[in-house]
PDB file of C-alpha atoms in Angstrom:
ATOM      1  CA  MET V   1      42.213  75.142  86.708  1.00 75.00           C
ATOM      2  CA  GLU V   2      40.987  77.155  89.647  1.00 87.00           C
ATOM      3  CA  SER V   3      37.267  76.333  89.376  1.00 94.00           C
ATOM      4  CA  CYS V   4      37.551  72.652  88.367  1.00 97.00           C
ATOM      5  CA  LEU V   5      35.845  70.401  90.937  1.00 97.00           C
ATOM      6  CA  PHE V   6      38.400  67.586  90.699  1.00 98.00           C
ATOM      7  CA  CYS V   7      41.341  70.022  90.720  1.00 98.00           C
ATOM      8  CA  LYS V   8      39.954  71.306  94.025  1.00 97.00           C
ATOM      9  CA  VAL V   9      39.747  67.730  95.328  1.00 98.00           C
ATOM     10  CA  ALA V  10      43.330  67.083  94.182  1.00 98.00           C
ATOM     11  CA  ARG V  11      44.517  70.253  95.968  1.00 97.00           C
ATOM     12  CA  GLY V  12      42.710  69.213  99.170  1.00 97.00           C
ATOM     13  CA  GLU V  13      40.249  72.112  99.019  1.00 97.00           C
ATOM     14  CA  ILE V  14      37.303  69.704  98.885  1.00 97.00           C
ATOM     15  CA  PRO V  15      37.397  66.632 101.138  1.00 97.00           C
ATOM     16  CA  ALA V  16      37.367  63.138  99.661  1.00 98.00           C
ATOM     17  CA  ARG V  17      37.565  59.578 101.003  1.00 98.00           C
ATOM     18  CA  LYS V  18      40.983  58.819  99.529  1.00 98.00           C
ATOM     19  CA  VAL V  19      42.172  55.273  98.866  1.00 98.00           C
ATOM     20  CA  HIS V  20      45.386  56.109  96.994  1.00 98.00           C
ATOM     21  CA  GLU V  21      47.502  59.170  96.390  1.00 98.00           C
ATOM     22  CA  ASP V  22      50.885  59.689  94.820  1.00 97.00           C
ATOM     23  CA  ASP V  23      52.600  62.554  93.009  1.00 97.00           C
ATOM     24  CA  GLU V  24      50.462  62.196  89.866  1.00 97.00           C
ATOM     25  CA  ILE V  25      47.236  60.381  90.767  1.00 98.00           C
ATOM     26  CA  LEU V  26      44.457  60.584  93.336  1.00 98.00           C
ATOM     27  CA  VAL V  27      41.881  57.826  93.876  1.00 98.00           C
ATOM     28  CA  PHE V  28      38.812  58.358  96.033  1.00 98.00           C
ATOM     29  CA  HIS V  29      35.328  56.966  96.628  1.00 98.00           C
ATOM     30  CA  ASP V  30      32.532  58.329  94.428  1.00 98.00           C
ATOM     31  CA  ILE V  31      30.079  60.358  96.537  1.00 97.00           C
ATOM     32  CA  ASN V  32      27.124  58.765  94.699  1.00 96.00           C
ATOM     33  CA  PRO V  33      28.258  55.164  94.175  1.00 97.00           C
ATOM     34  CA  ALA V  34      26.539  53.124  91.484  1.00 95.00           C
ATOM     35  CA  ARG V  35      28.016  49.827  92.757  1.00 96.00           C
ATOM     36  CA  PRO V  36      29.333  48.570  96.116  1.00 97.00           C
ATOM     37  CA  VAL V  37      32.822  49.464  94.859  1.00 98.00           C
ATOM     38  CA  HIS V  38      32.896  52.782  92.987  1.00 98.00           C
ATOM     39  CA  LEU V  39      36.185  54.657  92.894  1.00 98.00           C
ATOM     40  CA  LEU V  40      37.269  57.660  90.866  1.00 98.00           C
ATOM     41  CA  VAL V  41      40.832  57.777  89.541  1.00 98.00           C
ATOM     42  CA  ILE V  42      42.038  61.235  88.517  1.00 98.00           C
ATOM     43  CA  PRO V  43      45.305  62.729  87.370  1.00 98.00           C
ATOM     44  CA  LYS V  44      46.248  65.534  89.745  1.00 98.00           C
ATOM     45  CA  ARG V  45      47.255  67.675  86.783  1.00 97.00           C
ATOM     46  CA  HIS V  46      44.228  68.995  84.924  1.00 98.00           C
ATOM     47  CA  ILE V  47      43.424  67.068  81.759  1.00 98.00           C
ATOM     48  CA  THR V  48      39.950  67.887  80.458  1.00 98.00           C
ATOM     49  CA  SER V  49      39.099  64.534  78.845  1.00 98.00           C
ATOM     50  CA  LEU V  50      40.385  61.704  76.675  1.00 97.00           C
ATOM     51  CA  ALA V  51      39.566  63.970  73.735  1.00 98.00           C
ATOM     52  CA  THR V  52      42.326  66.367  74.818  1.00 97.00           C
ATOM     53  CA  VAL V  53      45.141  63.981  75.823  1.00 97.00           C
ATOM     54  CA  THR V  54      48.514  64.206  74.137  1.00 97.00           C
ATOM     55  CA  GLU V  55      51.582  61.992  73.954  1.00 97.00           C
ATOM     56  CA  THR V  56      52.859  63.611  77.154  1.00 97.00           C
ATOM     57  CA  ASP V  57      49.832  62.214  79.033  1.00 98.00           C
ATOM     58  CA  ILE V  58      50.612  58.566  78.207  1.00 97.00           C
ATOM     59  CA  PRO V  59      52.568  57.838  81.437  1.00 97.00           C
ATOM     60  CA  VAL V  60      49.828  59.098  83.781  1.00 98.00           C
ATOM     61  CA  LEU V  61      47.090  57.327  81.782  1.00 98.00           C
ATOM     62  CA  GLY V  62      49.048  54.092  82.006  1.00 97.00           C
ATOM     63  CA  ARG V  63      49.530  54.470  85.746  1.00 97.00           C
ATOM     64  CA  MET V  64      45.806  55.150  86.215  1.00 97.00           C
ATOM     65  CA  LEU V  65      44.998  51.803  84.585  1.00 97.00           C
ATOM     66  CA  ALA V  66      47.914  49.926  86.152  1.00 97.00           C
ATOM     67  CA  ILE V  67      46.698  50.524  89.724  1.00 97.00           C
ATOM     68  CA  ALA V  68      43.049  49.670  88.998  1.00 96.00           C
ATOM     69  CA  ASN V  69      43.251  45.925  89.729  1.00 96.00           C
ATOM     70  CA  ARG V  70      45.005  46.328  93.080  1.00 97.00           C
ATOM     71  CA  LEU V  71      42.632  49.056  94.245  1.00 98.00           C
ATOM     72  CA  ALA V  72      39.500  47.203  93.100  1.00 97.00           C
ATOM     73  CA  ALA V  73      40.626  44.077  94.964  1.00 97.00           C
ATOM     74  CA  GLU V  74      41.565  46.009  98.112  1.00 97.00           C
ATOM     75  CA  GLN V  75      38.191  47.774  98.132  1.00 97.00           C
ATOM     76  CA  GLY V  76      36.073  44.619  97.783  1.00 97.00           C
ATOM     77  CA  SER V  77      36.056  43.536  94.143  1.00 97.00           C
ATOM     78  CA  PRO V  78      38.757  40.827  93.898  1.00 96.00           C
ATOM     79  CA  ASP V  79      37.048  38.838  91.123  1.00 96.00           C
ATOM     80  CA  GLY V  80      36.950  41.609  88.545  1.00 97.00           C
ATOM     81  CA  PHE V  81      35.776  45.141  87.917  1.00 97.00           C
ATOM     82  CA  ARG V  82      34.908  47.577  85.144  1.00 97.00           C
ATOM     83  CA  VAL V  83      36.785  50.730  84.181  1.00 97.00           C
ATOM     84  CA  ILE V  84      34.674  53.480  82.616  1.00 97.00           C
ATOM     85  CA  ILE V  85      35.972  56.749  81.170  1.00 98.00           C
ATOM     86  CA  ASN V  86      33.150  58.975  79.959  1.00 98.00           C
ATOM     87  CA  THR V  87      34.257  61.491  77.337  1.00 98.00           C
ATOM     88  CA  GLY V  88      32.425  64.599  76.175  1.00 97.00           C
ATOM     89  CA  ARG V  89      28.698  65.215  75.777  1.00 96.00           C
ATOM     90  CA  ILE V  90      27.946  61.944  73.973  1.00 96.00           C
ATOM     91  CA  GLY V  91      29.887  59.972  76.588  1.00 96.00           C
ATOM     92  CA  HIS V  92      28.011  61.834  79.363  1.00 96.00           C
ATOM     93  CA  GLN V  93      31.119  63.281  80.996  1.00 98.00           C
ATOM     94  CA  GLU V  94      29.745  65.264  83.921  1.00 97.00           C
ATOM     95  CA  VAL V  95      32.986  66.711  85.342  1.00 97.00           C
ATOM     96  CA  GLN V  96      35.356  68.237  82.805  1.00 98.00           C
ATOM     97  CA  HIS V  97      38.461  66.673  84.345  1.00 98.00           C
ATOM     98  CA  LEU V  98      39.576  63.289  83.045  1.00 98.00           C
ATOM     99  CA  HIS V  99      38.549  60.559  85.458  1.00 98.00           C
ATOM    100  CA  ALA V 100      38.126  56.805  85.387  1.00 98.00           C
ATOM    101  CA  HIS V 101      35.389  55.046  87.316  1.00 98.00           C
ATOM    102  CA  ILE V 102      36.385  51.697  88.819  1.00 98.00           C
ATOM    103  CA  VAL V 103      33.165  49.831  89.581  1.00 98.00           C
ATOM    104  CA  GLY V 104      32.582  46.368  90.978  1.00 97.00           C
ATOM    105  CA  GLY V 105      31.663  44.436  94.070  1.00 97.00           C
ATOM    106  CA  PRO V 106      30.656  40.902  94.999  1.00 95.00           C
ATOM    107  CA  GLU V 107      28.129  40.513  92.134  1.00 95.00           C
ATOM    108  CA  PRO V 108      28.577  40.974  88.356  1.00 94.00           C
ATOM    109  CA  VAL V 109      28.301  44.559  87.167  1.00 93.00           C
ATOM    110  CA  GLY V 110      25.771  43.708  84.438  1.00 88.00           C
ATOM    111  CA  PRO V 111      25.474  44.596  80.766  1.00 88.00           C
ATOM    112  CA  MET V 112      27.824  47.267  79.522  1.00 84.00           C
ATOM    113  CA  LEU V 113      25.225  49.213  77.551  1.00 77.00           C
ATOM    114  CA  LYS V 114      21.494  49.184  77.068  1.00 75.00           C
ATOM    115  CA  ARG V 115      20.562  47.568  73.768  1.00 73.00           C
ATOM    116  CA  ILE V 116      18.749  49.898  71.379  1.00 76.00           C
TER     117      ILE V 116
END
């Protein structure tokens, strides 16, 4: 997708502080981190969201999760982390390109959701 923000990052048209890159996946620091460790994991190929994945996306989704522990530990969160994938309007997905947030740091992340 020509106008997709994360597609532009994946193509190198927008700079990013990369921590991992291979043929299918790019991982970079979030520009507005919510925690001391806040990485974004994206497939290089455009996938809009978890709501649009198909069986052919299973390998890249698995790889995105499989590298999370190593990257979190290398970036300063060796005792655990949280993976967040926001999906659609209700999930507050801000960029319409599938991405996982890896968040952590030296202190616990805190409650997963506000209680209502």
